[in-house]
Coordinates of C-alpha atoms and ligand atoms in Angstrom, one line a residue:
Chain A
M1 CA 9.3 42.6 -14.2
E2 CA 6.5 40.0 -13.8
E3 CA 7.1 37.4 -11.1
K4 CA 7.1 34.0 -12.9
E5 CA 6.6 30.6 -11.1
M6 CA 9.8 28.7 -11.9
K7 CA 9.2 25.6 -10.2
L8 CA 7.9 22.7 -12.1
K9 CA 6.1 19.5 -10.9
Q10 CA 7.9 16.3 -11.6
I11 CA 6.4 13.0 -10.9
S12 CA 8.3 9.8 -9.9
I13 CA 7.0 6.3 -10.1
F14 CA 8.6 3.3 -8.1
L15 CA 9.2 0.5 -10.7
E16 CA 9.7 -3.1 -9.5
N17 CA 12.4 -4.7 -11.8
K18 CA 9.9 -6.7 -13.6
K19 CA 9.2 -7.1 -17.3
G20 CA 6.5 -4.8 -18.5
R21 CA 6.3 -2.5 -15.6
L22 CA 7.7 0.5 -17.5
W23 CA 5.5 -0.1 -20.5
K24 CA 2.6 -0.5 -18.2
A25 CA 3.1 2.9 -16.5
L26 CA 3.6 4.7 -20.0
N27 CA 0.6 2.9 -21.3
I28 CA -1.6 4.2 -18.6
L29 CA -0.7 7.7 -19.4
S30 CA -0.9 7.4 -23.1
N31 CA -4.4 6.0 -22.6
A32 CA -5.2 9.0 -20.5
K33 CA -4.0 11.3 -23.3
I34 CA -1.3 12.6 -21.0
N35 CA 1.7 13.8 -22.9
I36 CA 5.3 13.2 -21.5
R37 CA 7.3 16.3 -21.8
A38 CA 10.5 14.6 -20.5
L39 CA 11.4 11.3 -19.0
S40 CA 14.3 9.7 -17.3
I41 CA 14.8 6.4 -15.4
A42 CA 17.2 5.7 -12.5
D43 CA 18.0 2.2 -12.4
T44 CA 19.5 0.1 -9.6
S45 CA 19.9 -3.8 -9.7
E46 CA 16.6 -4.1 -7.8
F47 CA 14.4 -1.3 -8.7
G48 CA 13.9 1.6 -10.9
I49 CA 12.6 5.3 -10.7
L50 CA 10.8 6.6 -13.5
R51 CA 10.8 10.4 -13.5
M52 CA 8.7 12.5 -15.8
I53 CA 7.5 15.9 -16.6
V54 CA 3.9 15.9 -17.7
P55 CA 1.4 18.9 -18.4
K56 CA -1.0 17.7 -15.8
P57 CA 1.0 16.1 -12.9
A58 CA -2.0 15.8 -10.5
E59 CA -4.1 14.1 -12.9
A60 CA -1.2 11.6 -13.9
K61 CA -0.6 11.0 -10.3
K62 CA -4.0 10.2 -9.7
I63 CA -4.6 7.8 -12.5
L64 CA -1.2 6.1 -11.8
E65 CA -2.2 5.6 -8.2
E66 CA -5.5 4.1 -9.2
N67 CA -3.5 1.5 -11.1
D68 CA -1.4 0.7 -7.8
F69 CA 1.7 2.6 -8.6
V70 CA 3.5 4.4 -6.0
V71 CA 3.9 8.0 -7.0
K72 CA 5.8 10.9 -5.6
V73 CA 5.5 14.7 -6.8
N74 CA 8.6 17.0 -6.5
D75 CA 9.4 20.4 -7.4
V76 CA 12.3 20.7 -10.1
I77 CA 13.6 23.5 -12.2
A78 CA 13.7 23.4 -16.0
V79 CA 16.7 25.4 -17.9
G80 CA 16.8 26.0 -21.4
V81 CA 20.4 25.5 -22.5
S82 CA 21.7 26.2 -26.1
D83 CA 22.2 23.1 -28.0
K84 CA 26.0 23.3 -28.5
P85 CA 29.1 22.5 -26.6
G86 CA 29.5 24.1 -23.1
G87 CA 25.7 24.9 -22.9
L88 CA 25.4 23.0 -19.5
D89 CA 28.5 24.4 -18.1
S90 CA 27.4 27.9 -17.2
M91 CA 24.2 26.7 -15.5
L92 CA 26.3 24.1 -13.3
T93 CA 28.8 26.9 -12.6
A94 CA 26.2 29.2 -11.4
L95 CA 24.8 26.5 -8.9
N96 CA 28.2 25.5 -7.9
K97 CA 29.3 29.1 -7.1
A98 CA 26.2 29.3 -4.7
D99 CA 27.3 26.0 -3.0
I100 CA 23.9 24.4 -4.2
N101 CA 24.1 20.6 -4.4
V102 CA 22.4 18.9 -7.4
E103 CA 20.7 15.7 -6.9
Y104 CA 20.5 14.8 -10.5
I105 CA 19.8 16.3 -13.9
Y106 CA 18.4 15.0 -17.1
A107 CA 17.9 16.7 -20.5
F108 CA 15.8 16.4 -23.6
V109 CA 16.4 18.4 -26.9
E110 CA 13.5 20.2 -28.4
K111 CA 13.6 20.6 -32.2
K112 CA 11.4 23.5 -32.3
C113 CA 13.5 25.9 -30.2
E114 CA 16.9 24.5 -31.0
K115 CA 17.5 24.2 -27.2
A116 CA 18.2 21.5 -24.8
I117 CA 16.0 21.5 -21.9
V118 CA 17.5 20.5 -18.6
V119 CA 15.7 19.4 -15.7
V120 CA 17.5 19.9 -12.4
R121 CA 16.6 18.5 -9.0
I122 CA 18.1 20.3 -6.1
E123 CA 17.0 20.0 -2.5
D124 CA 17.3 23.8 -1.7
I125 CA 15.1 24.7 -4.8
E126 CA 14.6 28.3 -3.6
G127 CA 18.3 28.9 -3.2
G128 CA 18.8 27.2 -6.7
I129 CA 16.4 29.6 -8.4
K130 CA 18.1 32.5 -6.8
A131 CA 21.7 31.2 -7.8
L132 CA 20.5 30.7 -11.5
E133 CA 18.9 34.2 -11.5
E134 CA 22.0 35.8 -10.2
G135 CA 24.1 33.8 -12.9
G136 CA 21.8 35.1 -15.7
I137 CA 20.4 31.6 -16.5
T138 CA 17.1 31.7 -18.1
M139 CA 14.8 29.4 -16.4
L140 CA 11.6 28.0 -18.1
S141 CA 8.0 28.3 -16.5
P142 CA 5.8 25.3 -16.4
E143 CA 3.8 26.8 -19.3
E144 CA 6.7 27.4 -21.4
V145 CA 7.9 23.6 -20.9
Y146 CA 4.4 22.3 -21.5
S147 CA 3.8 24.4 -24.7
L148 CA 7.1 23.2 -26.3
Chain B
M1 CA 4.4 -25.9 48.8
I2 CA 4.5 -28.9 46.5
W3 CA 1.4 -30.9 45.8
N4 CA 3.0 -34.4 45.2
E5 CA 6.4 -34.3 46.3
E6 CA 7.0 -38.0 45.7
A7 CA 6.2 -37.5 42.0
E8 CA 7.4 -33.8 41.5
C9 CA 10.9 -34.1 43.2
M10 CA 11.9 -37.8 42.0
S11 CA 15.6 -38.2 41.0
A12 CA 16.6 -38.6 37.5
E13 CA 17.0 -42.3 37.7
E14 CA 13.6 -42.8 39.5
I15 CA 11.7 -40.8 36.8
K16 CA 13.4 -42.6 33.9
E17 CA 12.5 -46.0 35.3
L18 CA 8.9 -45.0 36.0
Q19 CA 8.5 -43.6 32.6
L20 CA 9.9 -46.6 30.7
Q21 CA 7.6 -48.9 32.8
R22 CA 4.7 -46.5 32.0
L23 CA 5.6 -46.2 28.3
Q24 CA 5.9 -50.0 27.9
T25 CA 2.4 -50.2 29.3
V26 CA 0.8 -47.5 27.2
V27 CA 2.3 -48.7 24.1
K28 CA 0.9 -52.2 24.7
R29 CA -2.6 -50.8 25.4
A30 CA -2.6 -48.6 22.4
Y31 CA -1.5 -51.4 20.2
E32 CA -4.0 -53.9 21.6
N33 CA -6.9 -51.6 21.7
V34 CA -6.7 -49.0 19.2
P35 CA -6.9 -50.3 15.6
Y36 CA -5.2 -47.1 14.4
Y37 CA -2.1 -47.8 16.5
K38 CA -2.1 -51.5 15.5
K39 CA -2.1 -50.6 12.0
R40 CA 0.6 -48.0 12.1
F41 CA 2.9 -50.2 14.3
N42 CA 2.5 -53.2 12.0
E43 CA 3.4 -51.0 9.1
L44 CA 6.7 -49.9 10.6
N45 CA 7.1 -53.7 11.8
I46 CA 7.1 -52.6 15.5
K47 CA 5.8 -54.7 18.5
P48 CA 5.3 -53.4 21.9
E49 CA 8.1 -55.7 23.1
N50 CA 10.5 -53.6 21.1
I51 CA 10.4 -50.9 23.5
E52 CA 13.1 -51.9 25.9
T53 CA 14.6 -48.3 26.6
L54 CA 13.1 -44.9 26.8
E55 CA 15.2 -44.2 23.6
D56 CA 13.2 -46.8 21.8
I57 CA 10.3 -44.4 21.6
E58 CA 11.9 -43.0 18.6
K59 CA 11.0 -46.0 16.7
L60 CA 7.4 -45.3 17.1
P61 CA 5.3 -43.3 14.6
F62 CA 4.3 -39.7 15.3
T63 CA 0.7 -38.9 15.8
T64 CA -0.7 -35.7 14.2
K65 CA -3.7 -33.5 14.5
T66 CA -4.7 -35.0 11.1
D67 CA -4.5 -38.5 12.4
L68 CA -6.7 -37.7 15.2
R69 CA -9.2 -35.9 12.9
A70 CA -9.4 -38.9 10.8
A71 CA -10.5 -40.9 13.7
Y72 CA -13.3 -38.5 14.5
P73 CA -15.3 -38.9 16.7
F74 CA -14.4 -41.8 18.7
G75 CA -11.7 -43.8 16.6
M76 CA -8.9 -43.3 19.1
F77 CA -10.7 -44.5 22.2
A78 CA -8.9 -47.5 23.9
V79 CA -11.7 -48.5 26.1
P80 CA -15.5 -49.3 25.2
I81 CA -17.7 -46.1 25.4
D82 CA -19.3 -47.3 28.6
E83 CA -16.1 -46.7 30.3
I84 CA -15.8 -43.2 29.0
V85 CA -17.3 -40.7 31.5
E86 CA -16.7 -37.4 29.7
V87 CA -15.7 -36.1 26.3
H88 CA -14.0 -32.9 25.3
T89 CA -13.1 -31.5 22.0
T90 CA -10.9 -28.8 20.3
S91 CA -12.5 -25.7 19.0
G92 CA -12.3 -27.0 15.4
T93 CA -11.3 -23.6 14.0
T94 CA -9.0 -25.3 11.4
G95 CA -11.5 -28.2 10.4
K96 CA -13.3 -31.1 12.3
P97 CA -12.6 -30.8 15.9
T98 CA -10.6 -33.7 17.6
V99 CA -12.3 -35.5 20.6
S100 CA -10.7 -36.5 23.7
G101 CA -12.4 -39.3 26.0
Y102 CA -11.8 -39.5 29.5
T103 CA -12.4 -42.4 31.9
R104 CA -13.0 -42.0 35.6
G105 CA -9.2 -42.7 35.9
D106 CA -8.4 -40.0 33.5
L107 CA -10.5 -37.4 35.2
D108 CA -8.7 -38.2 38.4
L109 CA -5.2 -37.7 36.7
W110 CA -6.5 -34.5 35.3
G111 CA -7.3 -33.3 38.8
E112 CA -4.0 -34.3 40.1
V113 CA -2.0 -32.3 37.4
I114 CA -4.1 -29.3 37.9
A115 CA -3.8 -29.6 41.6
R116 CA 0.0 -29.8 41.2
A117 CA -0.3 -26.5 38.9
L118 CA -2.5 -24.6 41.3
T119 CA -0.4 -25.5 44.1
M120 CA 2.6 -24.0 42.0
L121 CA 0.8 -20.9 42.0
G122 CA 0.4 -21.1 45.7
A123 CA -3.2 -22.0 45.9
H124 CA -4.3 -24.2 48.9
K125 CA -7.7 -25.3 50.3
K126 CA -8.6 -22.0 52.3
D127 CA -8.5 -20.2 48.8
K128 CA -11.4 -19.1 46.7
I129 CA -10.6 -19.8 43.0
Q130 CA -12.4 -17.9 40.4
N131 CA -12.5 -19.9 37.1
S132 CA -12.9 -17.6 34.4
Y133 CA -12.2 -20.2 31.7
G134 CA -15.1 -21.2 29.6
Y135 CA -17.1 -24.3 30.8
G136 CA -18.3 -26.8 28.0
L137 CA -16.4 -28.8 25.5
F138 CA -13.3 -26.6 26.0
T139 CA -11.0 -28.1 28.4
G140 CA -10.1 -25.0 30.2
G141 CA -13.2 -24.8 32.4
L142 CA -13.6 -28.2 33.7
G143 CA -10.0 -29.1 34.0
I144 CA -9.3 -26.2 36.3
H145 CA -12.5 -27.1 38.2
Y146 CA -11.3 -30.7 38.9
G147 CA -8.0 -29.5 40.2
A148 CA -9.5 -27.1 42.5
Q149 CA -11.9 -29.7 43.7
K150 CA -8.8 -31.9 44.4
I151 CA -6.9 -29.4 46.5
G152 CA -10.3 -28.5 48.2
A153 CA -10.3 -24.9 47.4
T154 CA -13.5 -22.9 47.0
M155 CA -14.4 -23.1 43.3
I156 CA -16.3 -20.2 41.8
P157 CA -17.3 -21.7 38.4
I158 CA -18.1 -18.3 36.8
S159 CA -16.9 -19.2 33.3
A160 CA -15.8 -16.5 30.9
G161 CA -17.5 -13.4 30.1
N162 CA -19.6 -10.7 31.8
T163 CA -16.6 -8.9 33.1
R164 CA -18.4 -6.5 35.5
R165 CA -19.9 -9.5 37.3
Q166 CA -16.5 -11.0 37.2
L167 CA -15.2 -7.9 39.1
E168 CA -18.2 -7.8 41.5
I169 CA -17.7 -11.3 42.6
M170 CA -13.9 -10.8 43.0
Q171 CA -14.5 -7.9 45.3
D172 CA -17.6 -9.4 47.1
F173 CA -16.2 -13.0 47.4
G174 CA -12.7 -12.0 48.1
T175 CA -11.4 -14.2 45.2
D176 CA -7.7 -15.4 45.9
I177 CA -6.8 -16.9 42.5
I178 CA -8.2 -16.4 39.0
S179 CA -7.7 -18.6 36.1
C180 CA -8.4 -17.3 32.7
T181 CA -6.7 -16.6 29.4
P182 CA -3.9 -13.9 29.6
S183 CA -5.8 -11.6 27.2
Y184 CA -9.1 -11.9 29.2
G185 CA -6.9 -11.1 32.3
L186 CA -5.7 -7.9 30.8
Y187 CA -9.3 -7.2 29.8
I188 CA -10.6 -7.6 33.3
A189 CA -7.7 -5.2 34.3
E190 CA -8.9 -2.6 31.8
V191 CA -12.7 -2.9 32.8
A192 CA -11.5 -2.5 36.5
A193 CA -9.5 0.5 35.7
N194 CA -12.5 2.0 33.8
E195 CA -14.8 1.2 36.7
G196 CA -12.6 2.9 39.1
I197 CA -11.7 -0.3 41.0
D198 CA -8.5 -0.2 42.7
T199 CA -6.9 -3.7 42.0
E200 CA -4.4 -3.2 44.6
K201 CA -7.2 -3.5 47.3
L202 CA -8.4 -6.7 45.8
K203 CA -7.6 -9.9 47.7
L204 CA -6.5 -11.4 44.3
R205 CA -2.8 -12.7 44.5
G206 CA -2.5 -15.3 41.7
G207 CA -3.4 -16.1 38.1
C208 CA -3.2 -19.2 36.1
F209 CA -3.0 -18.0 32.6
G210 CA -2.9 -20.1 29.6
A211 CA -4.9 -21.4 26.4
E212 CA -3.0 -19.1 24.3
M213 CA 0.5 -17.9 23.5
W214 CA 1.5 -15.1 25.4
T215 CA 4.9 -13.1 26.2
E216 CA 7.1 -12.1 29.0
E217 CA 5.9 -8.5 28.4
M218 CA 2.3 -9.6 28.8
R219 CA 3.2 -11.2 32.2
G220 CA 4.7 -7.7 33.3
E221 CA 1.4 -6.0 32.4
L222 CA -0.8 -8.7 34.0
E223 CA 1.3 -8.5 37.3
K224 CA 1.4 -4.6 37.3
R225 CA -2.1 -4.1 36.6
L226 CA -3.7 -6.8 38.7
H227 CA -1.0 -6.9 41.5
I228 CA -0.9 -10.7 41.1
S229 CA 1.7 -13.3 40.3
A230 CA 0.9 -14.3 36.7
Q231 CA 2.0 -17.9 36.0
N232 CA 1.9 -19.9 32.7
I233 CA 0.0 -23.0 32.3
Y234 CA 0.2 -25.3 29.3
G235 CA -1.8 -28.3 27.8
L236 CA -3.6 -29.2 25.0
T237 CA -7.0 -31.1 24.7
E238 CA -5.5 -34.1 22.6
I239 CA -3.1 -34.8 25.5
I240 CA -5.5 -34.0 28.4
G241 CA -6.2 -30.2 28.3
P242 CA -4.5 -27.7 30.6
G243 CA -2.1 -29.2 33.1
V244 CA 0.5 -30.8 30.9
A245 CA 3.0 -28.3 32.5
M246 CA 2.9 -25.3 34.7
E247 CA 5.3 -22.5 35.9
C248 CA 6.5 -22.5 39.2
E249 CA 7.5 -19.4 41.2
A250 CA 10.9 -19.3 39.6
K251 CA 9.1 -18.1 36.4
N252 CA 11.8 -19.3 34.0
G253 CA 10.0 -22.3 32.4
L254 CA 7.3 -24.6 32.9
H255 CA 7.7 -28.0 34.9
I256 CA 6.2 -30.8 32.6
F257 CA 4.4 -33.4 34.6
E258 CA 6.6 -36.0 33.0
D259 CA 5.6 -39.0 35.1
H260 CA 2.2 -38.6 33.1
F261 CA 3.1 -37.0 29.8
Y262 CA 6.6 -37.9 28.2
P263 CA 8.1 -35.0 26.3
E264 CA 10.6 -35.0 23.3
I265 CA 11.9 -32.2 21.2
I266 CA 12.3 -32.9 17.5
D267 CA 13.3 -31.0 14.5
P268 CA 10.1 -30.4 12.6
K269 CA 11.9 -30.7 9.3
T270 CA 14.0 -33.9 9.7
L271 CA 11.7 -35.3 12.4
K272 CA 14.9 -36.3 14.4
T273 CA 15.0 -36.1 18.2
L274 CA 17.0 -33.2 19.4
P275 CA 19.3 -33.2 22.3
E276 CA 18.4 -31.6 25.5
G277 CA 18.4 -27.9 25.4
E278 CA 17.9 -27.5 21.7
T279 CA 14.8 -25.7 20.6
G280 CA 12.4 -27.6 18.4
E281 CA 8.8 -29.0 18.3
L282 CA 7.4 -30.4 21.4
V283 CA 6.2 -34.1 21.0
L284 CA 4.2 -35.6 23.8
T285 CA 3.2 -39.1 24.8
T286 CA 0.6 -39.7 27.4
L287 CA 2.0 -42.3 29.9
T288 CA -1.1 -42.9 31.8
R289 CA -4.2 -42.0 30.0
E290 CA -6.7 -44.8 29.9
G291 CA -9.6 -43.5 27.6
M292 CA -7.2 -42.1 24.8
P293 CA -3.6 -42.9 24.9
V294 CA -1.6 -40.7 22.3
I295 CA 1.8 -41.7 21.1
R296 CA 4.3 -39.1 20.2
F297 CA 1.8 -36.3 19.4
R298 CA 3.1 -33.7 17.4
T299 CA 2.1 -30.6 19.2
K300 CA 3.6 -28.0 16.7
D301 CA 4.6 -26.0 19.8
I302 CA 8.3 -24.7 19.6
T303 CA 10.1 -24.9 22.9
A304 CA 13.2 -26.4 24.3
L305 CA 13.6 -28.7 27.5
R306 CA 15.9 -27.9 30.5
R307 CA 16.8 -30.4 33.1
G308 CA 18.3 -29.8 36.5
K309 CA 17.0 -29.1 40.1
C310 CA 14.8 -25.9 40.3
S311 CA 15.1 -23.4 43.0
C312 CA 11.4 -24.4 43.7
G313 CA 12.8 -27.9 44.8
R314 CA 11.1 -29.7 41.9
T315 CA 13.0 -32.0 39.6
Q316 CA 10.7 -32.3 36.8
V317 CA 11.9 -31.2 33.5
K318 CA 11.2 -27.7 32.4
M319 CA 10.2 -26.3 29.0
D320 CA 10.6 -22.8 27.7
R321 CA 7.6 -20.5 27.2
I322 CA 6.1 -21.4 23.9
T323 CA 7.1 -18.8 21.3
G324 CA 5.9 -20.1 18.1
R325 CA 4.5 -23.0 16.0
S326 CA 6.4 -25.4 13.9
D327 CA 4.2 -24.5 10.9
D328 CA 5.6 -21.0 11.0
M329 CA 9.2 -21.9 12.1
L330 CA 12.1 -21.1 9.8
K331 CA 15.8 -22.0 10.6
V332 CA 18.1 -19.8 8.6
R333 CA 21.9 -20.2 9.1
G334 CA 21.1 -22.3 12.3
V335 CA 18.9 -19.3 13.9
I336 CA 15.2 -20.1 14.5
V337 CA 13.2 -17.2 12.8
F338 CA 9.4 -16.7 13.2
P339 CA 7.6 -14.6 10.6
S340 CA 5.8 -13.0 13.5
Q341 CA 9.2 -11.5 14.7
I342 CA 9.7 -10.0 11.3
E343 CA 6.2 -8.7 11.3
K344 CA 6.8 -7.2 14.6
A345 CA 10.0 -5.5 13.3
L346 CA 8.1 -4.1 10.3
L347 CA 5.3 -2.7 12.1
K348 CA 7.9 -0.5 14.1
I349 CA 8.6 1.4 10.8
E350 CA 6.4 4.2 9.8
G351 CA 4.7 3.6 6.4
V352 CA 5.4 -0.1 6.1
E353 CA 2.3 -2.0 5.0
P354 CA 1.6 -5.2 7.0
H355 CA 2.1 -7.2 3.9
Y356 CA 5.5 -9.0 3.5
Q357 CA 7.0 -12.1 2.2
I358 CA 10.0 -14.0 3.4
I359 CA 11.9 -15.9 0.8
V360 CA 14.8 -18.2 1.9
T361 CA 17.3 -19.3 -0.5
R362 CA 20.7 -21.1 -0.3
P363 CA 22.7 -19.6 -3.2
K364 CA 26.1 -21.2 -2.1
Q365 CA 26.6 -22.6 1.2
L366 CA 24.8 -20.0 3.2
D367 CA 21.1 -19.3 3.7
E368 CA 20.0 -16.0 2.5
L369 CA 16.9 -14.3 3.8
E370 CA 14.9 -11.8 1.6
V371 CA 12.2 -9.8 3.0
K372 CA 9.8 -8.3 0.4
V373 CA 8.0 -5.3 1.5
E374 CA 5.6 -3.2 -0.6
A375 CA 6.5 0.3 -1.5
S376 CA 4.4 2.9 -0.1
P377 CA 4.5 6.9 -0.5
A378 CA 6.2 7.1 2.9
L379 CA 8.9 4.6 1.8
F380 CA 9.3 5.9 -1.8
S381 CA 11.4 8.9 -3.0
D382 CA 12.6 10.1 -6.3
E383 CA 16.0 9.7 -5.2
V384 CA 17.8 6.3 -5.2
R385 CA 19.9 7.2 -2.3
H386 CA 16.8 7.8 -0.1
V387 CA 15.2 4.6 -1.2
E388 CA 18.4 2.7 -0.5
D389 CA 18.3 4.3 3.1
V390 CA 14.8 3.2 3.7
K391 CA 15.9 -0.4 2.7
K392 CA 18.8 -0.2 4.9
N393 CA 16.7 1.0 8.0
I394 CA 14.2 -1.7 7.4
A395 CA 17.0 -4.4 7.3
D396 CA 18.5 -2.9 10.5
V397 CA 15.2 -3.0 12.4
I398 CA 14.6 -6.6 11.4
H399 CA 18.3 -7.4 12.3
S400 CA 17.9 -6.0 15.8
E401 CA 14.9 -8.3 16.1
I402 CA 16.0 -11.6 14.7
G403 CA 19.9 -11.3 14.9
L404 CA 20.2 -12.0 11.2
R405 CA 21.1 -9.7 8.2
V406 CA 18.3 -9.8 5.8
N407 CA 18.0 -8.4 2.0
V408 CA 15.1 -6.0 1.9
S409 CA 13.4 -5.6 -1.5
L410 CA 10.7 -3.2 -2.1
V411 CA 7.9 -4.4 -4.5
E412 CA 5.0 -2.6 -5.9
P413 CA 1.7 -2.0 -3.9
K414 CA -0.8 -4.8 -3.6
S415 CA 1.5 -7.3 -5.4
L416 CA 2.0 -9.5 -2.3
P417 CA -0.6 -12.0 -1.5
R418 CA -3.3 -10.9 1.0
S419 CA -4.2 -12.9 4.1
E420 CA -7.5 -14.8 3.9
G421 CA -6.9 -16.5 7.2
K422 CA -3.4 -17.7 6.6
A423 CA -1.2 -15.9 4.1
V424 CA 1.6 -17.5 2.5
R425 CA 4.4 -15.5 4.3
V426 CA 7.3 -17.7 3.7
I427 CA 8.7 -19.3 0.5
D428 CA 11.6 -21.7 1.3
K429 CA 13.5 -22.4 -1.9
R430 CA 16.2 -24.3 -0.2
N431 CA 15.0 -27.8 -0.8
I432 CA 15.8 -29.2 2.4
Ligands
LIG501 ZN1 10.5 -24.9 39.8

């Protein structure tokens, strides 16, 4: 079987809780014609963290930094989960069995493939990939995610 | 040794009596000879006769740097110009300089107080004093010069700069005492080390350091690197120049020559006089200056006064080492905080930019201190928990520096005002 790269680049942006900052970040990407594949916001009372999957993470990072945003790039895993009850369960069971701690997850539903794409952030990413492979969970390569 | 035992070891009653008598004289002289003071006193409906006790000084108006500047160049002189034998000025870095005019009597006084200061450092007439303060309009050079002449020491008027020559003279002449700014002292030590000069072999044994704010840590460095006793001299051009106060061998405060300069400590916000031992802004009145008497000059320097007989035998009041300027001082929950302390804390943390802002509020009864710090890649993470940990760590480091809990907030890069000279670091929203 062909060895596929299963790690996906996620970019995160620091957002001050100020009107218009989320819009500004998204507007910069849209002007640069960078498509956002998935997005989630972690919000606290004082600041927010905008996390995104985009096809050109390096380019997105560069252009956001040019506009004075603080950007971090991390590896995450994307899993295709059938869009019906219990879909998420088998994935989390596989990780749990291997004692892999999940930092956070977020999902988006893709009409074309009738699947929910779940982005998983784990500290031990190699261990996570191994656990999902052993649990028979299909991960999506960056190319697959970007072409959805 | 004590230069002027009679003056420096007076009892509390004697000094108070002398101060009151001199205060009454200087107030009268200022009122009668300086139009500025006549006008200010009249506005407040005060006559020199109203000064009946030392506490009555609180009725008098303050003199600020702005007032002195407005009188530029000679408007504050209390004698005709033919009695002024010398002038000095401040550097004028923050606007027009202020001018100080000296009569022959004032130069005598200056020599007297510097003689006391140099004697505190252990200097005597057999010593060679290398004066590395700049000569010129700056008071450091000539002030020390007059004092050294007074005690009869050998003055080496080398002025600042040309560090190799300084070291050469120090070795060849066998300099005993040096006077310069503490930062120049450290620089001399550094050059000596580079040139392979063993400072332990130098005859040098004392340093009279002043004209800038310095720390106890710096004293340690100066003493270690130059093998000397490093002592702090304080003064300001508006009052006389160096020689307002000097640290004795006890090294736990500077004796103010209070028979000539009357000190008060005020709260810089309320302008009320503070009780002895409390920290606030130093206010000085010249008790014996002829050319330019200055009443209740706001030095902006933060310190506290401490009375009681010193182990050196002197009784003159001591002030703490200056740790800040009232322009920058904050009082939060009764604790004095300087932005520089917070800056010091922030610079200890990797990845923190030296741009910050301090916001003081009083939401209920209690002051709250918020420190805004710019987020940077080193501080930021995609995980909320990590960012919260970073904030907590910054708050902990600040806490250990200032003894107060603060709320740290991260803001976006380049969103805080940049310093062009003096940045707005503090926003006080308390309305007090
Ligand atoms: Zn003493």
